[in-house]
Amino acid sequence: MTDSVLARHAVRSFKQDKLTSEEVDQLISAFQAAPCGMGQADVTQAVVIESDDMLQRFEKSVNDAAYGAPLLFVIATKADSQFGERNASVAAENVMVEATRLGLGSVYVMSAAMALQKDPDLIADLGIDDGYTPQVVVPVGHATEEIAANDRSDRYKVMRR
């Protein structure tokens, strides 16, 4: 297993330092590499929010549920897709693991996506296609403090037969 998978943990406090263009490109590549149900890549899309104006508007709309991160991945899926929510989660995990590899923090936030669903004007201004629903938001940035990942080697019940 890779170090990034084991080291990844939720970060909810971010420095305001912007990510480099190269870091953003690598996160986008990780999103693009995510598996998708039945090869239906057309049911998933993302908006990467970097501009200060849009970040402030987003935070206001979602009651600060994006933790003031300097970059947000808003992952949306076709509302009628049986694979959409799963695709969004897998894509979010790819982004979060890549963020960890880059020395960045991230967190999976459904509450921000749920709040965004109630703001059709912002959804339109973000460029999310009609018929798509925001499913998850991944805030990304430099953590304000280093936090060691908890040992998660024995969290779930696993049966081997």
Tab-separated table of N, CA and C in Angstrom:
chain	number	residue	atom	x	y	z
A	1	MET	N	0.853	-1.176	0.000
A	1	MET	CA	0.000	0.000	0.000
A	1	MET	C	0.899	1.239	0.000
A	2	THR	N	0.443	2.268	-0.658
A	2	THR	CA	1.275	3.463	-0.761
A	2	THR	C	1.251	4.284	0.521
A	3	ASP	N	2.314	5.029	0.730
A	3	ASP	CA	2.392	5.902	1.899
A	3	ASP	C	1.273	6.934	1.897
A	4	SER	N	0.886	7.424	0.711
A	4	SER	CA	-0.153	8.456	0.636
A	4	SER	C	-1.494	7.945	1.135
A	5	VAL	N	-1.801	6.694	0.864
A	5	VAL	CA	-3.063	6.124	1.345
A	5	VAL	C	-3.041	6.043	2.866
A	6	LEU	N	-1.939	5.597	3.424
A	6	LEU	CA	-1.839	5.457	4.876
A	6	LEU	C	-1.723	6.805	5.587
A	7	ALA	N	-1.104	7.775	4.952
A	7	ALA	CA	-0.880	9.077	5.586
A	7	ALA	C	-2.065	10.023	5.441
A	8	ARG	N	-2.961	9.763	4.514
A	8	ARG	CA	-4.090	10.666	4.271
A	8	ARG	C	-4.973	10.751	5.504
A	9	HIS	N	-5.370	11.961	5.840
A	9	HIS	CA	-6.290	12.181	6.955
A	9	HIS	C	-7.030	13.493	6.712
A	10	ALA	N	-8.096	13.688	7.425
A	10	ALA	CA	-8.915	14.889	7.248
A	10	ALA	C	-8.198	16.116	7.803
A	11	VAL	N	-8.155	17.162	6.984
A	11	VAL	CA	-7.610	18.456	7.391
A	11	VAL	C	-8.736	19.472	7.271
A	12	ARG	N	-8.985	20.187	8.349
A	12	ARG	CA	-10.077	21.164	8.365
A	12	ARG	C	-9.605	22.577	8.720
A	13	SER	N	-8.311	22.797	8.637
A	13	SER	CA	-7.762	24.126	8.898
A	13	SER	C	-6.608	24.353	7.925
A	14	PHE	N	-6.756	25.384	7.087
A	14	PHE	CA	-5.824	25.596	5.985
A	14	PHE	C	-5.157	26.963	6.040
A	15	LYS	N	-3.880	26.993	5.631
A	15	LYS	CA	-3.200	28.260	5.376
A	15	LYS	C	-3.812	28.856	4.110
A	16	GLN	N	-3.650	30.137	3.920
A	16	GLN	CA	-4.226	30.786	2.744
A	16	GLN	C	-3.298	30.780	1.533
A	17	ASP	N	-2.146	30.133	1.638
A	17	ASP	CA	-1.218	30.044	0.514
A	17	ASP	C	-1.887	29.338	-0.654
A	18	LYS	N	-1.787	29.954	-1.829
A	18	LYS	CA	-2.347	29.345	-3.036
A	18	LYS	C	-1.501	28.150	-3.458
A	19	LEU	N	-2.143	27.197	-4.101
A	19	LEU	CA	-1.423	26.070	-4.667
A	19	LEU	C	-0.746	26.518	-5.955
A	20	THR	N	0.332	25.837	-6.309
A	20	THR	CA	0.995	26.143	-7.574
A	20	THR	C	0.174	25.567	-8.721
A	21	SER	N	0.409	26.081	-9.899
A	21	SER	CA	-0.276	25.574	-11.089
A	21	SER	C	0.039	24.092	-11.291
A	22	GLU	N	1.285	23.711	-11.019
A	22	GLU	CA	1.677	22.305	-11.157
A	22	GLU	C	0.909	21.422	-10.168
A	23	GLU	N	0.761	21.874	-8.930
A	23	GLU	CA	0.002	21.101	-7.940
A	23	GLU	C	-1.449	20.931	-8.382
A	24	VAL	N	-2.047	22.009	-8.863
A	24	VAL	CA	-3.439	21.931	-9.322
A	24	VAL	C	-3.550	20.969	-10.501
A	25	ASP	N	-2.605	21.048	-11.426
A	25	ASP	CA	-2.625	20.136	-12.579
A	25	ASP	C	-2.522	18.680	-12.134
A	26	GLN	N	-1.698	18.405	-11.132
A	26	GLN	CA	-1.550	17.030	-10.646
A	26	GLN	C	-2.824	16.546	-9.959
A	27	LEU	N	-3.490	17.430	-9.244
A	27	LEU	CA	-4.768	17.060	-8.623
A	27	LEU	C	-5.829	16.789	-9.689
A	28	ILE	N	-5.846	17.605	-10.725
A	28	ILE	CA	-6.793	17.377	-11.826
A	28	ILE	C	-6.494	16.051	-12.510
A	29	SER	N	-5.216	15.731	-12.701
A	29	SER	CA	-4.848	14.442	-13.299
A	29	SER	C	-5.321	13.279	-12.434
A	30	ALA	N	-5.219	13.425	-11.125
A	30	ALA	CA	-5.702	12.377	-10.217
A	30	ALA	C	-7.210	12.216	-10.351
A	31	PHE	N	-7.926	13.332	-10.459
A	31	PHE	CA	-9.376	13.273	-10.681
A	31	PHE	C	-9.676	12.546	-11.990
A	32	GLN	N	-8.962	12.912	-13.046
A	32	GLN	CA	-9.204	12.312	-14.364
A	32	GLN	C	-8.915	10.808	-14.381
A	33	ALA	N	-8.011	10.352	-13.520
A	33	ALA	CA	-7.625	8.938	-13.494
A	33	ALA	C	-8.563	8.071	-12.667
A	34	ALA	N	-9.565	8.661	-12.049
A	34	ALA	CA	-10.468	7.900	-11.176
A	34	ALA	C	-11.269	6.877	-11.972
A	35	PRO	N	-11.481	5.695	-11.399
A	35	PRO	CA	-12.353	4.712	-12.037
A	35	PRO	C	-13.779	5.251	-12.119
A	36	CYS	N	-14.534	4.708	-13.059
A	36	CYS	CA	-15.942	5.105	-13.170
A	36	CYS	C	-16.774	3.882	-13.532
A	37	GLY	N	-17.961	3.812	-12.975
A	37	GLY	CA	-18.849	2.678	-13.183
A	37	GLY	C	-19.174	2.453	-14.653
A	38	MET	N	-18.951	1.243	-15.123
A	38	MET	CA	-19.257	0.836	-16.494
A	38	MET	C	-18.604	1.754	-17.528
A	39	GLY	N	-17.497	2.378	-17.157
A	39	GLY	CA	-16.789	3.255	-18.083
A	39	GLY	C	-17.543	4.523	-18.433
A	40	GLN	N	-18.555	4.859	-17.655
A	40	GLN	CA	-19.394	6.026	-17.955
A	40	GLN	C	-18.789	7.295	-17.348
A	41	ALA	N	-17.723	7.761	-17.966
A	41	ALA	CA	-17.043	8.963	-17.476
A	41	ALA	C	-17.884	10.216	-17.675
A	42	ASP	N	-18.842	10.147	-18.583
A	42	ASP	CA	-19.648	11.336	-18.888
A	42	ASP	C	-20.648	11.688	-17.790
A	43	VAL	N	-20.761	10.878	-16.758
A	43	VAL	CA	-21.721	11.183	-15.688
A	43	VAL	C	-21.082	11.953	-14.535
A	44	THR	N	-19.791	12.255	-14.651
A	44	THR	CA	-19.068	12.926	-13.573
A	44	THR	C	-18.303	14.118	-14.126
A	45	GLN	N	-18.321	15.211	-13.388
A	45	GLN	CA	-17.548	16.396	-13.766
A	45	GLN	C	-17.097	17.102	-12.496
A	46	ALA	N	-16.106	17.965	-12.651
A	46	ALA	CA	-15.601	18.714	-11.493
A	46	ALA	C	-15.384	20.170	-11.864
A	47	VAL	N	-15.551	21.008	-10.874
A	47	VAL	CA	-15.190	22.416	-10.967
A	47	VAL	C	-14.092	22.637	-9.929
A	48	VAL	N	-12.988	23.217	-10.361
A	48	VAL	CA	-11.900	23.547	-9.454
A	48	VAL	C	-11.994	25.047	-9.179
A	49	ILE	N	-12.271	25.389	-7.942
A	49	ILE	CA	-12.445	26.792	-7.564
A	49	ILE	C	-11.155	27.293	-6.926
A	50	GLU	N	-10.573	28.333	-7.547
A	50	GLU	CA	-9.327	28.917	-7.057
A	50	GLU	C	-9.433	30.413	-6.800
A	51	SER	N	-10.327	31.096	-7.496
A	51	SER	CA	-10.381	32.560	-7.397
A	51	SER	C	-10.941	32.982	-6.040
A	52	ASP	N	-10.360	34.026	-5.487
A	52	ASP	CA	-10.787	34.506	-4.171
A	52	ASP	C	-12.261	34.880	-4.157
A	53	ASP	N	-12.726	35.545	-5.206
A	53	ASP	CA	-14.133	35.956	-5.255
A	53	ASP	C	-15.069	34.755	-5.211
A	54	MET	N	-14.765	33.746	-6.016
A	54	MET	CA	-15.636	32.571	-6.055
A	54	MET	C	-15.518	31.758	-4.768
A	55	LEU	N	-14.317	31.688	-4.194
A	55	LEU	CA	-14.157	30.983	-2.918
A	55	LEU	C	-14.996	31.642	-1.826
A	56	GLN	N	-14.969	32.971	-1.771
A	56	GLN	CA	-15.763	33.681	-0.760
A	56	GLN	C	-17.256	33.474	-0.984
A	57	ARG	N	-17.674	33.532	-2.224
A	57	ARG	CA	-19.096	33.324	-2.530
A	57	ARG	C	-19.514	31.902	-2.165
A	58	PHE	N	-18.655	30.947	-2.483
A	58	PHE	CA	-18.947	29.549	-2.170
A	58	PHE	C	-19.078	29.364	-0.660
A	59	GLU	N	-18.095	29.866	0.101
A	59	GLU	CA	-18.119	29.714	1.560
A	59	GLU	C	-19.388	30.319	2.155
A	60	LYS	N	-19.793	31.472	1.645
A	60	LYS	CA	-21.012	32.108	2.145
A	60	LYS	C	-22.227	31.229	1.866
A	61	SER	N	-22.276	30.639	0.683
A	61	SER	CA	-23.414	29.805	0.296
A	61	SER	C	-23.515	28.539	1.134
A	62	VAL	N	-22.369	27.986	1.526
A	62	VAL	CA	-22.361	26.701	2.237
A	62	VAL	C	-22.071	26.868	3.732
A	63	ASN	N	-22.249	28.081	4.241
A	63	ASN	CA	-22.056	28.345	5.677
A	63	ASN	C	-20.672	27.937	6.168
A	64	ASP	N	-19.659	28.281	5.387
A	64	ASP	CA	-18.254	28.027	5.735
A	64	ASP	C	-17.911	26.544	5.869
A	65	ALA	N	-18.642	25.690	5.185
A	65	ALA	CA	-18.407	24.246	5.277
A	65	ALA	C	-17.196	23.782	4.480
A	66	ALA	N	-16.517	24.695	3.774
A	66	ALA	CA	-15.320	24.315	3.022
A	66	ALA	C	-14.046	24.727	3.756
A	67	TYR	N	-14.185	25.151	5.003
A	67	TYR	CA	-13.069	25.374	5.920
A	67	TYR	C	-12.052	26.411	5.453
A	68	GLY	N	-12.444	27.299	4.568
A	68	GLY	CA	-11.550	28.364	4.134
A	68	GLY	C	-10.363	27.904	3.320
A	69	ALA	N	-10.466	26.750	2.693
A	69	ALA	CA	-9.362	26.228	1.884
A	69	ALA	C	-9.131	27.115	0.660
A	70	PRO	N	-7.885	27.194	0.189
A	70	PRO	CA	-7.588	28.030	-0.970
A	70	PRO	C	-7.956	27.398	-2.314
A	71	LEU	N	-8.376	26.146	-2.292
A	71	LEU	CA	-8.786	25.459	-3.516
A	71	LEU	C	-9.882	24.459	-3.169
A	72	LEU	N	-10.885	24.394	-4.021
A	72	LEU	CA	-11.984	23.446	-3.826
A	72	LEU	C	-12.210	22.639	-5.087
A	73	PHE	N	-12.379	21.347	-4.928
A	73	PHE	CA	-12.890	20.487	-5.987
A	73	PHE	C	-14.363	20.274	-5.686
A	74	VAL	N	-15.222	20.710	-6.579
A	74	VAL	CA	-16.652	20.450	-6.464
A	74	VAL	C	-16.960	19.374	-7.496
A	75	ILE	N	-17.328	18.194	-7.031
A	75	ILE	CA	-17.568	17.063	-7.923
A	75	ILE	C	-19.070	16.860	-8.048
A	76	ALA	N	-19.535	16.902	-9.290
A	76	ALA	CA	-20.961	16.778	-9.583
A	76	ALA	C	-21.182	15.592	-10.512
A	77	THR	N	-22.375	15.013	-10.418
A	77	THR	CA	-22.702	13.867	-11.265
A	77	THR	C	-24.106	14.020	-11.832
A	78	LYS	N	-24.346	13.299	-12.919
A	78	LYS	CA	-25.686	13.303	-13.502
A	78	LYS	C	-26.674	12.795	-12.470
A	79	ALA	N	-27.751	13.534	-12.331
A	79	ALA	CA	-28.744	13.216	-11.304
A	79	ALA	C	-29.367	11.842	-11.500
A	80	ASP	N	-29.471	11.389	-12.737
A	80	ASP	CA	-30.146	10.117	-13.009
A	80	ASP	C	-29.178	8.942	-13.166
A	81	SER	N	-27.919	9.122	-12.809
A	81	SER	CA	-26.934	8.055	-12.965
A	81	SER	C	-26.896	7.150	-11.738
A	82	GLN	N	-26.966	5.851	-11.980
A	82	GLN	CA	-26.840	4.912	-10.865
A	82	GLN	C	-25.403	4.841	-10.353
A	83	PHE	N	-24.456	5.346	-11.133
A	83	PHE	CA	-23.047	5.290	-10.741
A	83	PHE	C	-22.524	6.618	-10.203
A	84	GLY	N	-23.278	7.688	-10.363
A	84	GLY	CA	-22.777	9.025	-10.088
A	84	GLY	C	-22.200	9.228	-8.706
A	85	GLU	N	-22.965	8.913	-7.677
A	85	GLU	CA	-22.481	9.147	-6.313
A	85	GLU	C	-21.232	8.332	-6.023
A	86	ARG	N	-21.191	7.122	-6.522
A	86	ARG	CA	-20.015	6.272	-6.314
A	86	ARG	C	-18.815	6.848	-7.059
A	87	ASN	N	-19.048	7.259	-8.316
A	87	ASN	CA	-17.964	7.861	-9.089
A	87	ASN	C	-17.408	9.090	-8.378
A	88	ALA	N	-18.289	9.914	-7.833
A	88	ALA	CA	-17.853	11.130	-7.145
A	88	ALA	C	-16.973	10.783	-5.948
A	89	SER	N	-17.343	9.768	-5.192
A	89	SER	CA	-16.559	9.376	-4.020
A	89	SER	C	-15.200	8.826	-4.412
A	90	VAL	N	-15.162	8.015	-5.455
A	90	VAL	CA	-13.885	7.458	-5.909
A	90	VAL	C	-12.977	8.574	-6.421
A	91	ALA	N	-13.545	9.505	-7.173
A	91	ALA	CA	-12.760	10.625	-7.692
A	91	ALA	C	-12.240	11.494	-6.548
A	92	ALA	N	-13.081	11.721	-5.546
A	92	ALA	CA	-12.660	12.508	-4.386
A	92	ALA	C	-11.494	11.827	-3.676
A	93	GLU	N	-11.568	10.523	-3.519
A	93	GLU	CA	-10.473	9.790	-2.869
A	93	GLU	C	-9.181	9.944	-3.663
A	94	ASN	N	-9.265	9.846	-4.990
A	94	ASN	CA	-8.062	10.045	-5.807
A	94	ASN	C	-7.452	11.422	-5.549
A	95	VAL	N	-8.287	12.445	-5.532
A	95	VAL	CA	-7.806	13.810	-5.300
A	95	VAL	C	-7.167	13.910	-3.915
A	96	MET	N	-7.792	13.324	-2.909
A	96	MET	CA	-7.271	13.420	-1.544
A	96	MET	C	-5.954	12.666	-1.379
A	97	VAL	N	-5.837	11.505	-1.997
A	97	VAL	CA	-4.586	10.747	-1.904
A	97	VAL	C	-3.466	11.493	-2.626
A	98	GLU	N	-3.778	12.072	-3.781
A	98	GLU	CA	-2.763	12.852	-4.503
A	98	GLU	C	-2.380	14.098	-3.709
A	99	ALA	N	-3.349	14.734	-3.080
A	99	ALA	CA	-3.042	15.893	-2.237
A	99	ALA	C	-2.051	15.494	-1.142
A	100	THR	N	-2.274	14.352	-0.527
A	100	THR	CA	-1.359	13.872	0.510
A	100	THR	C	0.030	13.655	-0.064
A	101	ARG	N	0.109	13.049	-1.242
A	101	ARG	CA	1.408	12.816	-1.886
A	101	ARG	C	2.146	14.127	-2.127
A	102	LEU	N	1.387	15.185	-2.413
A	102	LEU	CA	1.979	16.498	-2.681
A	102	LEU	C	2.278	17.285	-1.402
A	103	GLY	N	1.983	16.693	-0.245
A	103	GLY	CA	2.210	17.381	1.017
A	103	GLY	C	1.109	18.363	1.379
A	104	LEU	N	-0.068	18.164	0.795
A	104	LEU	CA	-1.217	19.034	1.032
A	104	LEU	C	-2.246	18.324	1.894
A	105	GLY	N	-3.108	19.089	2.509
A	105	GLY	CA	-4.205	18.531	3.281
A	105	GLY	C	-5.499	18.606	2.496
A	106	SER	N	-6.451	17.777	2.877
A	106	SER	CA	-7.759	17.765	2.213
A	106	SER	C	-8.777	17.121	3.145
A	107	VAL	N	-10.036	17.244	2.762
A	107	VAL	CA	-11.109	16.619	3.528
A	107	VAL	C	-12.299	16.397	2.601
A	108	TYR	N	-13.044	15.349	2.841
A	108	TYR	CA	-14.248	14.989	2.082
A	108	TYR	C	-15.434	15.654	2.774
A	109	VAL	N	-16.153	16.531	2.061
A	109	VAL	CA	-17.235	17.286	2.692
A	109	VAL	C	-18.533	17.128	1.896
A	110	MET	N	-19.437	16.324	2.419
A	110	MET	CA	-20.755	16.186	1.795
A	110	MET	C	-21.665	17.347	2.158
A	111	SER	N	-21.518	17.886	3.364
A	111	SER	CA	-22.430	18.951	3.798
A	111	SER	C	-22.323	20.180	2.905
A	112	ALA	N	-21.134	20.479	2.415
A	112	ALA	CA	-20.977	21.618	1.502
A	112	ALA	C	-21.696	21.353	0.187
A	113	ALA	N	-21.605	20.128	-0.310
A	113	ALA	CA	-22.308	19.783	-1.548
A	113	ALA	C	-23.814	19.857	-1.346
A	114	MET	N	-24.286	19.388	-0.207
A	114	MET	CA	-25.724	19.428	0.076
A	114	MET	C	-26.222	20.869	0.178
A	115	ALA	N	-25.438	21.736	0.799
A	115	ALA	CA	-25.822	23.150	0.882
A	115	ALA	C	-25.791	23.796	-0.497
A	116	LEU	N	-24.786	23.449	-1.294
A	116	LEU	CA	-24.679	23.999	-2.646
A	116	LEU	C	-25.881	23.613	-3.502
A	117	GLN	N	-26.412	22.425	-3.283
A	117	GLN	CA	-27.573	21.976	-4.057
A	117	GLN	C	-28.760	22.932	-3.921
A	118	LYS	N	-28.772	23.725	-2.860
A	118	LYS	CA	-29.872	24.667	-2.616
A	118	LYS	C	-29.599	26.053	-3.207
A	119	ASP	N	-28.505	26.190	-3.962
A	119	ASP	CA	-28.126	27.485	-4.538
A	119	ASP	C	-27.965	27.352	-6.057
A	120	PRO	N	-29.081	27.287	-6.790
A	120	PRO	CA	-29.007	27.072	-8.240
A	120	PRO	C	-28.258	28.177	-8.984
A	121	ASP	N	-28.276	29.399	-8.469
A	121	ASP	CA	-27.539	30.478	-9.131
A	121	ASP	C	-26.036	30.228	-9.070
A	122	LEU	N	-25.540	29.803	-7.916
A	122	LEU	CA	-24.116	29.509	-7.793
A	122	LEU	C	-23.755	28.282	-8.619
A	123	ILE	N	-24.601	27.276	-8.612
A	123	ILE	CA	-24.352	26.089	-9.444
A	123	ILE	C	-24.181	26.506	-10.894
A	124	ALA	N	-25.060	27.365	-11.382
A	124	ALA	CA	-24.975	27.836	-12.771
A	124	ALA	C	-23.700	28.649	-12.989
A	125	ASP	N	-23.370	29.527	-12.050
A	125	ASP	CA	-22.176	30.360	-12.195
A	125	ASP	C	-20.889	29.545	-12.133
A	126	LEU	N	-20.928	28.411	-11.461
A	126	LEU	CA	-19.767	27.517	-11.436
A	126	LEU	C	-19.595	26.777	-12.753
A	127	GLY	N	-20.639	26.758	-13.573
A	127	GLY	CA	-20.562	26.076	-14.863
A	127	GLY	C	-20.939	24.615	-14.803
A	128	ILE	N	-21.556	24.196	-13.718
A	128	ILE	CA	-22.008	22.806	-13.613
A	128	ILE	C	-23.159	22.613	-14.591
A	129	ASP	N	-23.058	21.581	-15.402
A	129	ASP	CA	-24.048	21.337	-16.450
A	129	ASP	C	-25.432	21.075	-15.880
A	130	ASP	N	-26.451	21.463	-16.649
A	130	ASP	CA	-27.832	21.140	-16.286
A	130	ASP	C	-27.975	19.631	-16.146
A	131	GLY	N	-28.731	19.207	-15.161
A	131	GLY	CA	-28.944	17.784	-14.930
A	131	GLY	C	-27.880	17.141	-14.058
A	132	TYR	N	-26.904	17.919	-13.626
A	132	TYR	CA	-25.848	17.420	-12.739
A	132	TYR	C	-26.071	17.975	-11.338
A	133	THR	N	-25.739	17.171	-10.336
A	133	THR	CA	-25.929	17.540	-8.937
A	133	THR	C	-24.589	17.500	-8.210
A	134	PRO	N	-24.229	18.546	-7.475
A	134	PRO	CA	-23.013	18.482	-6.658
A	134	PRO	C	-23.140	17.356	-5.624
A	135	GLN	N	-22.134	16.499	-5.568
A	135	GLN	CA	-22.170	15.346	-4.663
A	135	GLN	C	-21.177	15.455	-3.515
A	136	VAL	N	-20.018	16.017	-3.800
A	136	VAL	CA	-18.978	16.114	-2.771
A	136	VAL	C	-18.088	17.314	-3.081
A	137	VAL	N	-17.584	17.923	-2.026
A	137	VAL	CA	-16.617	19.009	-2.145
A	137	VAL	C	-15.345	18.553	-1.438
A	138	VAL	N	-14.207	18.764	-2.085
A	138	VAL	CA	-12.920	18.430	-1.483
A	138	VAL	C	-12.102	19.716	-1.348
A	139	PRO	N	-12.076	20.300	-0.157
A	139	PRO	CA	-11.184	21.429	0.091
A	139	PRO	C	-9.735	20.923	0.135
A	140	VAL	N	-8.827	21.694	-0.468
A	140	VAL	CA	-7.417	21.292	-0.530
A	140	VAL	C	-6.545	22.506	-0.225
A	141	GLY	N	-5.472	22.267	0.510
A	141	GLY	CA	-4.512	23.334	0.777
A	141	GLY	C	-3.441	22.868	1.740
A	142	HIS	N	-2.608	23.808	2.142
A	142	HIS	CA	-1.564	23.517	3.122
A	142	HIS	C	-2.188	23.566	4.514
A	143	ALA	N	-2.021	22.504	5.268
A	143	ALA	CA	-2.584	22.437	6.620
A	143	ALA	C	-1.920	23.475	7.519
A	144	THR	N	-2.709	24.053	8.418
A	144	THR	CA	-2.139	25.029	9.354
A	144	THR	C	-1.221	24.365	10.374
A	145	GLU	N	-1.431	23.081	10.614
A	145	GLU	CA	-0.546	22.351	11.522
A	145	GLU	C	-0.426	20.907	11.056
A	146	GLU	N	0.696	20.311	11.381
A	146	GLU	CA	0.921	18.914	11.036
A	146	GLU	C	0.184	18.021	12.026
A	147	ILE	N	-0.584	17.115	11.499
A	147	ILE	CA	-1.302	16.153	12.330
A	147	ILE	C	-0.964	14.768	11.800
A	148	ALA	N	-0.507	13.912	12.669
A	148	ALA	CA	-0.195	12.551	12.246
A	148	ALA	C	-1.488	11.782	12.007
A	149	ALA	N	-1.472	10.969	10.975
A	149	ALA	CA	-2.635	10.129	10.688
A	149	ALA	C	-2.776	9.075	11.777
A	150	ASN	N	-3.997	8.794	12.146
A	150	ASN	CA	-4.266	7.729	13.110
A	150	ASN	C	-3.993	6.381	12.471
A	151	ASP	N	-3.697	5.397	13.302
A	151	ASP	CA	-3.550	4.032	12.802
A	151	ASP	C	-4.932	3.531	12.399
A	152	ARG	N	-5.101	3.293	11.122
A	152	ARG	CA	-6.393	2.818	10.614
A	152	ARG	C	-6.275	1.399	10.072
A	153	SER	N	-5.342	0.645	10.600
A	153	SER	CA	-5.095	-0.688	10.060
A	153	SER	C	-6.129	-1.720	10.498
A	154	ASP	N	-6.965	-1.381	11.487
A	154	ASP	CA	-7.919	-2.359	12.003
A	154	ASP	C	-9.249	-1.685	12.350
A	155	ARG	N	-9.756	-0.848	11.436
A	155	ARG	CA	-10.981	-0.089	11.720
A	155	ARG	C	-12.255	-0.846	11.388
A	156	TYR	N	-12.217	-1.639	10.368
A	156	TYR	CA	-13.433	-2.276	9.866
A	156	TYR	C	-13.384	-3.785	10.068
A	157	LYS	N	-14.525	-4.365	10.182
A	157	LYS	CA	-14.609	-5.819	10.242
A	157	LYS	C	-14.303	-6.364	8.848
A	158	VAL	N	-13.375	-7.310	8.787
A	158	VAL	CA	-12.996	-7.942	7.524
A	158	VAL	C	-13.019	-9.446	7.734
A	159	MET	N	-13.733	-10.143	6.874
A	159	MET	CA	-13.784	-11.599	6.926
A	159	MET	C	-13.009	-12.148	5.737
A	160	ARG	N	-12.153	-13.118	6.008
A	160	ARG	CA	-11.440	-13.808	4.919
A	160	ARG	C	-11.937	-15.234	4.898
A	161	ARG	N	-12.336	-15.663	3.773
A	161	ARG	CA	-12.854	-17.031	3.635
A	161	ARG	C	-11.980	-17.831	2.709
